[in-house]
XYZ file of C-alpha atoms in Angstrom:
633
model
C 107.565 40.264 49.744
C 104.140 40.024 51.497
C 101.896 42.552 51.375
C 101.943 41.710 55.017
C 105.724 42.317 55.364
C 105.371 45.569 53.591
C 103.088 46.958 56.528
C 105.322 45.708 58.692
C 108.260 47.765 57.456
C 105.868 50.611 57.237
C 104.768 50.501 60.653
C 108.371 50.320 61.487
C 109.618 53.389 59.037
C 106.275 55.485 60.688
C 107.834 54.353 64.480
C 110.999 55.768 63.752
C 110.031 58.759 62.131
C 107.877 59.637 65.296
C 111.081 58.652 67.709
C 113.133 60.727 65.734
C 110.613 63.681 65.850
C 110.294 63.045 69.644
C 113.967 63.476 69.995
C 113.984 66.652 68.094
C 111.687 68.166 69.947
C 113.088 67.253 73.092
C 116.778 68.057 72.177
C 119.774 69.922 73.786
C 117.170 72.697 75.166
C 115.647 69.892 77.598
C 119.172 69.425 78.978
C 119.915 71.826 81.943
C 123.316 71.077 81.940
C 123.743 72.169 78.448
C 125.337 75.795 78.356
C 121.927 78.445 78.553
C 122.795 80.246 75.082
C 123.127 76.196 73.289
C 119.605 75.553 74.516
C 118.362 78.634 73.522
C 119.753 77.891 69.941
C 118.392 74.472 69.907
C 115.043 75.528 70.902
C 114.595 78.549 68.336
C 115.980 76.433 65.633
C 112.469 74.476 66.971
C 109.927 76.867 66.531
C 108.104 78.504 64.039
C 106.556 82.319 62.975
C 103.779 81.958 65.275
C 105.535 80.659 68.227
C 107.992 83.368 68.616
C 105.683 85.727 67.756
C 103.291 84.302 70.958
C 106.863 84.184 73.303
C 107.002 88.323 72.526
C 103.538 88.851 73.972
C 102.687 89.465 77.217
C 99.109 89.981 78.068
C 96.843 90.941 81.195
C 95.766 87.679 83.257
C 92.276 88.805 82.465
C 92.723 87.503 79.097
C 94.595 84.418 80.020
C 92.655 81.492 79.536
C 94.255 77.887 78.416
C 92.786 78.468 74.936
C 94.366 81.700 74.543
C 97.672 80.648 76.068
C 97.774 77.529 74.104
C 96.261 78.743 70.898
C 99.076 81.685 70.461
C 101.323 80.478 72.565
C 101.341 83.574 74.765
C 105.430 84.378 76.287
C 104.172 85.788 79.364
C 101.343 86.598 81.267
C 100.725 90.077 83.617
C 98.927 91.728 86.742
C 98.418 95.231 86.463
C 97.706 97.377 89.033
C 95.385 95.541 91.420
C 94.477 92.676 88.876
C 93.643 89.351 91.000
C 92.292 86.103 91.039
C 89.103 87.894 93.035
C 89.010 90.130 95.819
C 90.833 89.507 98.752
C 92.227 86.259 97.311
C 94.582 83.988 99.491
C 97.512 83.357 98.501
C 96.741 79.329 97.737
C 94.322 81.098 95.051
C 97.216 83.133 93.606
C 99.416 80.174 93.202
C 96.025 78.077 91.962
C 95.820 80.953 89.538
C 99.482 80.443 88.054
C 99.660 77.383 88.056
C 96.410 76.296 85.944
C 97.805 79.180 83.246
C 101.003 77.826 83.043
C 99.873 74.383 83.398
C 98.188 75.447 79.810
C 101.196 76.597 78.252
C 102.763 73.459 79.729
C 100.439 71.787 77.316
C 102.014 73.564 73.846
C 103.971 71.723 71.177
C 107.256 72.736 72.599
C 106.060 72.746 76.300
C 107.646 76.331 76.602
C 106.488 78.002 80.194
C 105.353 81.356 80.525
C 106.726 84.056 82.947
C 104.057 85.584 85.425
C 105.112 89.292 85.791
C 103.820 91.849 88.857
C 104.368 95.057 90.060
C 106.224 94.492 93.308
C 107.803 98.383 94.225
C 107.361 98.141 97.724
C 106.777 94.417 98.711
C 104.297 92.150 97.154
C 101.929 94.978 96.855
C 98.863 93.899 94.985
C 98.511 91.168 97.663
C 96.405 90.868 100.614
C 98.140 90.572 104.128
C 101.559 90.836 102.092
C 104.478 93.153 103.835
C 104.370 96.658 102.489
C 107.907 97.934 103.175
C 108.017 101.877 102.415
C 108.041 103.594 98.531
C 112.283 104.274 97.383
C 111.509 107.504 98.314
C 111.857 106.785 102.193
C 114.442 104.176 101.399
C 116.521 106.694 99.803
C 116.857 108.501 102.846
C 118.237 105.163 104.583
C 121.201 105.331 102.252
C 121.451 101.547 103.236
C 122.811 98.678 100.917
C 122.466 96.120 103.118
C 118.968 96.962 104.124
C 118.066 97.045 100.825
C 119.330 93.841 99.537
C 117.328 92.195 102.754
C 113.889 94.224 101.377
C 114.897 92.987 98.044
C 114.941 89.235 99.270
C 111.820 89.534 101.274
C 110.198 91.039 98.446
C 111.305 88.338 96.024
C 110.505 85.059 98.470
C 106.864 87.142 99.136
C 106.230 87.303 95.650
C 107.595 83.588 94.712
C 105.764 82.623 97.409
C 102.107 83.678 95.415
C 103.915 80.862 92.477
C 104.561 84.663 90.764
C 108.454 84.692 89.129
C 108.865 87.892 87.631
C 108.760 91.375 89.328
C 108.594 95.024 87.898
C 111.162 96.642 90.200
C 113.406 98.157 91.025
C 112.715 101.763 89.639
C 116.028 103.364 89.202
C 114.438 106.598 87.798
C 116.122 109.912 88.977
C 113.729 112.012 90.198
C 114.314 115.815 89.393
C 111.405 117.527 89.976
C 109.025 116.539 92.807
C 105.828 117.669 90.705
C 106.573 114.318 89.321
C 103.757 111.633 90.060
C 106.137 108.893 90.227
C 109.093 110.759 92.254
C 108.236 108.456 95.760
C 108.865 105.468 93.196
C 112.967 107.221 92.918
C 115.219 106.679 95.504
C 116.975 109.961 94.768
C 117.967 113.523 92.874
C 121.216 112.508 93.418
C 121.870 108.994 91.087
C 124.544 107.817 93.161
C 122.858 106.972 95.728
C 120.747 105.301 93.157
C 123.417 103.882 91.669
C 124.353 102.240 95.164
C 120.467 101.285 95.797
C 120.825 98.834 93.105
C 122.214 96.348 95.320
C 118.478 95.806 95.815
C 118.552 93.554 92.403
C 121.054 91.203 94.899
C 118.128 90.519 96.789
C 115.755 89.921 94.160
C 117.484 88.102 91.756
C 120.374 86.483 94.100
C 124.269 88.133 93.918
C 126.056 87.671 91.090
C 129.315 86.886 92.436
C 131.333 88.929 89.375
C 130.530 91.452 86.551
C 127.561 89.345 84.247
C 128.638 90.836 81.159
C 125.317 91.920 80.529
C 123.854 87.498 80.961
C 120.951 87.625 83.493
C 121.006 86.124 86.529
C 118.459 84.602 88.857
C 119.652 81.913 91.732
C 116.892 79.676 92.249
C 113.332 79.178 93.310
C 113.081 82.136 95.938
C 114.414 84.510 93.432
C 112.669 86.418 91.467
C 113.202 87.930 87.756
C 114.002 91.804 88.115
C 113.117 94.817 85.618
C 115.194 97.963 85.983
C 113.009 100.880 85.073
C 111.624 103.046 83.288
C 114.695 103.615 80.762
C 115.608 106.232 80.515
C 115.203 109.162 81.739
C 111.588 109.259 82.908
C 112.588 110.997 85.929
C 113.683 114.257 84.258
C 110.617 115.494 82.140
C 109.575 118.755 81.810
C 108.093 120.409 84.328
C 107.671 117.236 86.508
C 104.678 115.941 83.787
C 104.345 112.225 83.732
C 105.579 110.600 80.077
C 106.679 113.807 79.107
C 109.987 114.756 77.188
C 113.300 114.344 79.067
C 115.826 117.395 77.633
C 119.188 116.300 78.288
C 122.439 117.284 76.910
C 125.040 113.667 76.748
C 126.194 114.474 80.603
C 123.280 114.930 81.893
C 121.792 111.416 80.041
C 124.915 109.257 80.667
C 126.407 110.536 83.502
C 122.927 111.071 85.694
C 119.809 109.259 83.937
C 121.963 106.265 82.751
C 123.860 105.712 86.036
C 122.084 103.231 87.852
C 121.438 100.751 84.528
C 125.118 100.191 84.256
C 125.275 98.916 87.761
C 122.143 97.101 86.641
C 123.261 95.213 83.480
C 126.720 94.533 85.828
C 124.443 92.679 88.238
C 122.709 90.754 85.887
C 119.237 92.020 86.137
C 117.030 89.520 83.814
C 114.771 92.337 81.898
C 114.550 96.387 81.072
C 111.499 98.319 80.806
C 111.483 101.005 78.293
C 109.846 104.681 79.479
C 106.686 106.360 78.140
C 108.836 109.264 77.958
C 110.838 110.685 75.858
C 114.459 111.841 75.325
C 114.778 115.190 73.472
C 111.705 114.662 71.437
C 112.179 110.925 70.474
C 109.900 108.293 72.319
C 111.703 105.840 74.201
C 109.810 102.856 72.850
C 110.896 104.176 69.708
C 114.700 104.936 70.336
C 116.744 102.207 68.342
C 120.110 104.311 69.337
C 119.289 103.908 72.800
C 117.564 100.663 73.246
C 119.574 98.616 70.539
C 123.098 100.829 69.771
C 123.556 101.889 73.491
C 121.983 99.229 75.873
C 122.343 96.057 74.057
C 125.358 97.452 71.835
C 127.569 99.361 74.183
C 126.388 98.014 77.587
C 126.058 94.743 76.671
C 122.559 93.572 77.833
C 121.633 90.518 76.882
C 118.342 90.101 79.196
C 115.191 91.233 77.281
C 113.952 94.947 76.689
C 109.749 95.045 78.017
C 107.661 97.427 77.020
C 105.078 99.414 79.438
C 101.079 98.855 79.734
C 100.011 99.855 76.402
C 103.862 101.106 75.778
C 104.181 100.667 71.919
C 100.927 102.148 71.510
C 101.549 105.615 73.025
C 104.378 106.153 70.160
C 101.512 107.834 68.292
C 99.285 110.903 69.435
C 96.601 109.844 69.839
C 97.920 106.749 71.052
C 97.016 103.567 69.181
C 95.916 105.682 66.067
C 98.414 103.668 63.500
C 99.546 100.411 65.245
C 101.073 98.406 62.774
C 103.138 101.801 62.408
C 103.858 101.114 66.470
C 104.412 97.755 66.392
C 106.994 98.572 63.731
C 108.691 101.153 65.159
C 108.995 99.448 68.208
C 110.103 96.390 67.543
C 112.950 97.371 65.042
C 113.901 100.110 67.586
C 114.773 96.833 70.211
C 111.569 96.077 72.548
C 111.763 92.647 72.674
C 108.489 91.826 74.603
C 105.316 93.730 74.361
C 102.874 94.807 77.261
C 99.895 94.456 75.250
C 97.827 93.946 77.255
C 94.528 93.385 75.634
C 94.170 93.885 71.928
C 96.548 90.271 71.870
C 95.102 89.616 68.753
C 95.943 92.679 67.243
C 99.204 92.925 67.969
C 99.966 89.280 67.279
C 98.358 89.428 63.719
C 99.971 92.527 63.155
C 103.265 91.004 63.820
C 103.134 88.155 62.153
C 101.743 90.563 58.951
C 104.907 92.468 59.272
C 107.494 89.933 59.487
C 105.685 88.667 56.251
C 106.102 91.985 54.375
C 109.392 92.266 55.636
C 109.223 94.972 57.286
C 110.603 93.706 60.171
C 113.359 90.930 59.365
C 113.656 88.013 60.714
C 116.278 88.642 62.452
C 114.788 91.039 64.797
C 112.239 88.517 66.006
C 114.781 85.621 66.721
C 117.168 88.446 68.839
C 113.526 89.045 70.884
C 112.938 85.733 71.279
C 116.909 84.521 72.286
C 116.501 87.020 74.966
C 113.039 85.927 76.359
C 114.101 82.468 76.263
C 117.665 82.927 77.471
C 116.018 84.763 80.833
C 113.881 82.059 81.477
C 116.799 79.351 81.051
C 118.413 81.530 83.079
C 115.585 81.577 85.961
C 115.347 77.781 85.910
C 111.580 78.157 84.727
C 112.032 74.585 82.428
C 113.223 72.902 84.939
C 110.484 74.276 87.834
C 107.781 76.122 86.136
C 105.437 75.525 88.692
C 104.192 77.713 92.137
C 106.082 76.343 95.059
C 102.753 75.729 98.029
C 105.292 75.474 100.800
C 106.491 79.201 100.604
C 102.433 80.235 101.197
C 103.627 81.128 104.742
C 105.989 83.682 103.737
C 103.705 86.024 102.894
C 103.382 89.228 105.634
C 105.942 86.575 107.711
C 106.455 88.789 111.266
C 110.805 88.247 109.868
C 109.353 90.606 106.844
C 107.539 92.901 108.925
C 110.147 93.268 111.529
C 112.419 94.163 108.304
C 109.987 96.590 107.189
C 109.629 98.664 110.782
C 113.023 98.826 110.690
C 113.402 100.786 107.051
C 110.623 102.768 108.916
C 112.803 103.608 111.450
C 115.548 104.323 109.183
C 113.708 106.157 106.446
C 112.422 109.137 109.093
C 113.660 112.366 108.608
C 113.854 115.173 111.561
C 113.774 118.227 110.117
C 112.778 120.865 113.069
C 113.423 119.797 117.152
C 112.290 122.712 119.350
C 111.320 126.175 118.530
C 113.909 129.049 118.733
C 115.086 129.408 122.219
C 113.472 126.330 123.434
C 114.724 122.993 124.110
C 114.184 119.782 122.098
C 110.240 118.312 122.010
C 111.754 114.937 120.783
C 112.325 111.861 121.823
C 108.422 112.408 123.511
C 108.356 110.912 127.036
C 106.249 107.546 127.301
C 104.424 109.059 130.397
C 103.393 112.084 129.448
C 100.023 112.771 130.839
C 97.923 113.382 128.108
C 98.134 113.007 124.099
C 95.980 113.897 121.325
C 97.332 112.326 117.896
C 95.079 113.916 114.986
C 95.032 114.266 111.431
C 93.279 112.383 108.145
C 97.153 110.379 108.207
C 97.147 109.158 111.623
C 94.737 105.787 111.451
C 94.583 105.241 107.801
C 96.529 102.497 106.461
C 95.796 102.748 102.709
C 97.157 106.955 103.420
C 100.717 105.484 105.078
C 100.739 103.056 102.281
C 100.223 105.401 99.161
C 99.297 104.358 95.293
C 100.476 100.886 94.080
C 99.366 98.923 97.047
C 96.230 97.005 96.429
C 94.738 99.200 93.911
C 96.811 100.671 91.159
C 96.028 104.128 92.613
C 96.179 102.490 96.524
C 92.965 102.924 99.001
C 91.847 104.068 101.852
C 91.332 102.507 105.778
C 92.419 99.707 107.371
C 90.065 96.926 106.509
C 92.124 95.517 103.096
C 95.311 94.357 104.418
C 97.159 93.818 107.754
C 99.464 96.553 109.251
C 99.628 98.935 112.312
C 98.581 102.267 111.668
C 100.735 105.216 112.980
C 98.054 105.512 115.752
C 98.411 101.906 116.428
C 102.284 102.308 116.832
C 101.610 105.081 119.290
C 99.371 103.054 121.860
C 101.731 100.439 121.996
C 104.595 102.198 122.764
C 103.461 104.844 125.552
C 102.712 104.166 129.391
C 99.589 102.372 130.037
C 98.808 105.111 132.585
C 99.122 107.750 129.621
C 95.694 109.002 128.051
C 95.798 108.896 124.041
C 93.279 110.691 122.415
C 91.944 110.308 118.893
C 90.633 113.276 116.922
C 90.428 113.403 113.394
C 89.822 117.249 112.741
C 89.930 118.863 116.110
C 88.250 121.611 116.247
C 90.382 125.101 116.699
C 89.379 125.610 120.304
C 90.029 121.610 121.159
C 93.772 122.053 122.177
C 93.018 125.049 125.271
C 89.912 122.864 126.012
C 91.456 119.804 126.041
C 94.743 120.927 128.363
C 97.371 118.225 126.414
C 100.850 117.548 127.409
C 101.331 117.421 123.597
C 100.084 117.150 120.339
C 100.766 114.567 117.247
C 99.639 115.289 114.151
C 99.555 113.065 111.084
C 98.724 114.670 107.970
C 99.788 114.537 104.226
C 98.951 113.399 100.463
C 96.124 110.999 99.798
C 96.944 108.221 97.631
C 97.952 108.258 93.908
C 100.015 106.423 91.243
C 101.550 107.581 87.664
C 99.683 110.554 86.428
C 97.164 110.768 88.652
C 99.938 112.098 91.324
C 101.379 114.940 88.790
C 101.100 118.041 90.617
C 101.618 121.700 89.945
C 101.358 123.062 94.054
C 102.148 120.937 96.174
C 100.031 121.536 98.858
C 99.013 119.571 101.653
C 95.429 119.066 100.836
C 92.960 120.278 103.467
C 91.827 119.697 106.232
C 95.485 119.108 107.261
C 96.789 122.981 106.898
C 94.065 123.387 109.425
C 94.525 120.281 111.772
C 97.726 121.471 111.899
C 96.521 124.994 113.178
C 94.305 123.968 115.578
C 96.682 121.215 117.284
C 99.955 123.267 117.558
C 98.513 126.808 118.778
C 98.571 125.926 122.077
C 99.920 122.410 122.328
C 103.557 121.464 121.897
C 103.181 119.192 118.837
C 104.922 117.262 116.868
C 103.837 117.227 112.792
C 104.611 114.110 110.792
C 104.384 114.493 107.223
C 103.240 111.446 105.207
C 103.948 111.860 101.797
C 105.833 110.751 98.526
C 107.438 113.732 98.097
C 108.457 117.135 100.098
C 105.317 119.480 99.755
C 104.931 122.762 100.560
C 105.102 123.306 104.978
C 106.810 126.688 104.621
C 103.888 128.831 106.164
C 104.090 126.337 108.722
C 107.036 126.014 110.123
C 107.202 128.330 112.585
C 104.053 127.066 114.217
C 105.632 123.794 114.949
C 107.527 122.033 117.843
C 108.589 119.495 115.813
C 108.120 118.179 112.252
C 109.117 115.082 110.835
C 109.447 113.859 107.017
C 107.593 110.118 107.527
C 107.322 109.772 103.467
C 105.345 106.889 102.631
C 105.908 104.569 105.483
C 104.170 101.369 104.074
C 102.489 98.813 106.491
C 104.295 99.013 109.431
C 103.735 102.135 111.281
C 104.893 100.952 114.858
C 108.240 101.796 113.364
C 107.172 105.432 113.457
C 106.543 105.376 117.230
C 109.533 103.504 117.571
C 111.468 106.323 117.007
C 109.224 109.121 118.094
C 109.490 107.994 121.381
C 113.227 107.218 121.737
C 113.310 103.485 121.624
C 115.593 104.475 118.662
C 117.112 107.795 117.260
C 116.303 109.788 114.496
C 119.169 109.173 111.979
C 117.789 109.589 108.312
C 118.892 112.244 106.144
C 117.131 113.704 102.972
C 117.690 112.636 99.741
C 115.719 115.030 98.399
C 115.837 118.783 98.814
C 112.857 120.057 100.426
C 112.279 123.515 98.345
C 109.979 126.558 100.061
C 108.060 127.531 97.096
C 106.974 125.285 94.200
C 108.121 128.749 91.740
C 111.515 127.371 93.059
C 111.449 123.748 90.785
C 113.067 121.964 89.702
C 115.911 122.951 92.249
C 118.589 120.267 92.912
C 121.997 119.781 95.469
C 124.459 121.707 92.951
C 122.259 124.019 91.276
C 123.983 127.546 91.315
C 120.113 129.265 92.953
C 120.025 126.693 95.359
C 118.076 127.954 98.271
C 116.248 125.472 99.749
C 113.908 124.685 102.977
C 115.971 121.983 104.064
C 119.129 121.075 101.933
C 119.620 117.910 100.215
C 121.652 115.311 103.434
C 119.949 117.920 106.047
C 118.499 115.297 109.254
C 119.079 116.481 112.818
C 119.820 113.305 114.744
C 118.203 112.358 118.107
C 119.711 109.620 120.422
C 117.659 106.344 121.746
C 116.571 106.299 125.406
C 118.120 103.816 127.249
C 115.587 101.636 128.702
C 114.771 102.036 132.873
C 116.413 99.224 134.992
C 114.609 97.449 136.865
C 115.441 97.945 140.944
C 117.222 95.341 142.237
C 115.871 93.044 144.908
């Protein structure tokens, strides 16, 4: 044979080998009509140490640059709390922004996308102009499925619409103690009406049309994928302290804590993120009986378990002071992806290091990475990876914000109409004469708003986003011949000065998140005590609370006409004056109790010392004003 034919076989040999590797790597997993847990087979039979490793890492989008992505072939990308493209960025530069990253992991041997995740708790928060619908705390008090799963559909389309397909929410937490920094992030003390707030997921992910056995499920490109949170437990700690240890006997834990995650693994939501917390001294990201035996063993789950910002880390005290020891303890316990969100490097090295020792088998990495890869099979992310530019518009659509003043509406609470003897102050009349609305609450959209909107810890004013303030709401809604009147912090002789047909005063918590918002008093910080004081001495007023959780308006009570529980209303405060002035009734009742003295906590509906300010369902009910007819001619 030539030495000519000989190269000519070879050529032909070194052809076929590359076909054959092309068809390997395409295989079954390319196929979307191939069953989801086939492809996800196929595919991990594909990869190697370092891949997986890369698909269990999440990082901050700070880091994310096509070399890193491609390099360690990072699973899935993150904004925290008020991360961005820049400030005030459109939403064509949030899509821009997704789409170049995943463009880069696009790029990768295997071509495996990454998931964007994003806080999303009360809309598309982090996101200029976006609809801020109000915190679970206000929705609570709607005790609304259907309004929920129409929130939870907005929110997902909103946050699709940004090219984003992966949302932290819904917090399922049962809040037991309002000193709890997180407690407007719970819909209730009472888990089932968290339990039936889950239908929320519906909206977000799409509605599962029977029981998912624990597969998760995501219908289509204006879904989103969900994360049930913060499991478990995290709203029982003691003493209200954020990350603190939950002390539960079995009834309390299964019955109460773990409620709302069975109706979440029966719906199919795609991920779970473990707590910070802990459960009777153990650290959640730590607890293989609950994360492994309980959720993936007896419930079934077969999403992926995600860790929190810096999670795995906080297993130590101090935190991060042995993390190969964290990474460990972490991973074997069940978290499938990690939250790094920096120290990438670290934590990928120190994975790869441990799998290698064998201190974590084999085994343990393939189960993460099945369940990362089976969620985005599940999502559709192969088969559309990329931001979707003809949803832009959806953002802050007026459909969204007309949903959102309505959960305003419905998320009020009346708690005091008329003092003793006297008749009821509300529904106010449009004409009344002469109104002063006052109070550090009243024009401030970042206060109505609270923490996670924009900023991690939320802002203050109304030159960051689009809304109606409170104040706003109340222009538009009285007579054009009646006189409103803006005062911040009246002074104590403005009311007999001023001679007003009544008074509205908007005053409450300033803005916090996590942490930041534990709180050992309560108290309405100042000057509202004394805007409060000065407006109602000799004015018949009307005091709306906004806040994420009842405070302390005892030594108040009596001084007022009227008070109303506005929680955190979010970006539509029109829906406030909707109701204040009859165009609807007051119909929301608490789903919290609202104690008199913070020596009182934790107090809860079924406690045997229950004495409360207002009991847990209390809401006196006002009816809507029917609207004038106009004279015929």
């Amino acid at each position: 044979m030539s030495r000519k034919s000989v190269s000519l076989v070879g050529l032909v040999i070194l052809c076929c080998h590359a076909s054959l590797t092309e068809q390997r790597l395409q295989g079954i997993f390319k196929d979307p009509k191939e069953p989801i847990d086939e492809r996800v087979k196929d595919l991990l039979g594909k990869m190697n140490l370092e891949e997986k490793v890369g698909q269990m890492t999440q990082i901050e989008r700070k880091n994310a640059s096509a070399e890193v992505l491609k390099s360690y072939f990072i699973g899935s990308v993150l904004s925290g709390g008020g991360s961005t493209p820049k400030v005030n960025a459109t939403v064509k530069e949030w899509v821009d922004m997704v789409n170049g990253m995943q463009q880069a992991s696009l790029s990768t041997r295997l071509g495996i996308p990454m998931i964007y995740g994003i806080d999303a708790v009360h809309g598309h928060n982090n996101v200029m102009n976006a609809t801020i619908f109000p915190h679970n705390v206000g929705l609570g008090v709607t005790r609304d499925p259907q309004l929920l799963k129409e929130i939870g559909a907005a929110t997902a389309l909103e946050v699709r619409a940004t090219g984003i397909p992966y949302a932290f929410t819904p917090c399922i937490a049962v809040c037991r103690d309002p000193r709890w920094g997180r407690c407007y992030e719970s819909y209730s003390e009472d888990h089932r009406i968290v339990q039936q707030l889950t239908v929320i997921i519906d909206g977000l992910q799409g509605e599962a049309k029977t029981d998912m056995k624990g597969m998760p499920y995501v219908n289509g490109k204006t879904k989103v994928a969900g994360s049930s949170k913060h499991y478990v437990g995290d709203g029982g700690t003691v003493k209200g302290i954020n990350e603190n240890n939950t002390i539960v006997d079995d009834s309390a834990l299964y019955g109460m804590h773990m409620a709302a995650y069975v109706n979440s693994v029966a719906k199919g939501i795609a991920t779970i993120m473990a707590s910070y917390s802990s459960i009777n001294g153990v650290k959640m990201h730590a607890h293989k009986q609950l994360l492994t035996d309980y959720l993936k063993g007896k419930l079934g789950f077969k999403g992926f378990i995600i860790s929190d910002w810096e999670g795995i880390d906080r297993i130590t005290s101090p935190a991060h002071s042995n993390y190969s020891y964290s990474i460990q303890a972490s991973i074997n316990a069940g978290i499938d992806m990690v939250m790094v969100p920096y120290n990438y490097t670290e934590f990928y090295d120190g994975l790869i290091d441990l799998v290698k020792k064998n201190a974590i088998p084999m085994s343990r990495i393939d189960d993460a990475v099945s369940r990362i890869l089976r969620v985005k099979f599940a999502m559709g992310l192969f088969e559309n990876p990329l931001g979707d530019y003809s949803l832009i518009n959806e953002v802050g659509s007026q459909k969204h914000r007309e949903l959102a003043r309505q959960a305003v509406r419905k998320s009020l609470v009346l708690l005091k109409n008329g003092k003793p003897g006297n008749p009821p102050i509300l529904p106010l009349p449009k004409n009344a004469g002469k109104i002063v609305v006052a109070g550090s609450h009243a024009n401030n959209l970042g206060y109505q708003c609270g923490g996670w909107t924009i900023e991690w810890q939320g802002v203050s004013g109304n030159n960051w986003t689009a809304g109606t303030t409170i104040l706003d709401g109340i222009k538009a809604t009285v007579d054009k011949r009646t006189k409103v009147v803006y005062k911040k912090k009246p002074s104590d002789t403005y009311s007999s000065k001023g001679k007003m047909d009544y008074g509205i005063v908007v005053v409450g918590e300033v803005p916090y998140a996590e942490t930041n918002g534990d709180s050992q008093n309560l108290t309405i910080p100042a000057p509202g005590p004394a805007v409060i004081e000065n407006v109602c001495k000799e004015t018949k007023c009307v005091v709306i609370i906004v806040s994420g959780r009842p405070v302390v308006i005892e030594p108040y009570v009596d001084k007022i006409d009227a008070l109303v529980a506005a929680w955190l209303p979010g970006s539509e405060g029109q829906g406030v004056a909707d109701v204040l002035f009859g165009d609807y009734g007051f119909t929301g009742k608490l789903a919290r109790t609202w104690f008199k003295r913070v020596d009182q906590l934790p107090m809860n509906y079924g406690d045997p010392k229950y004495d409360p300010l207002f009991p847990f369902g209390f809401g006196l009910e006002t009816k809507p004003i029917p609207p004038t007819k106009k004279p015929e001619l």
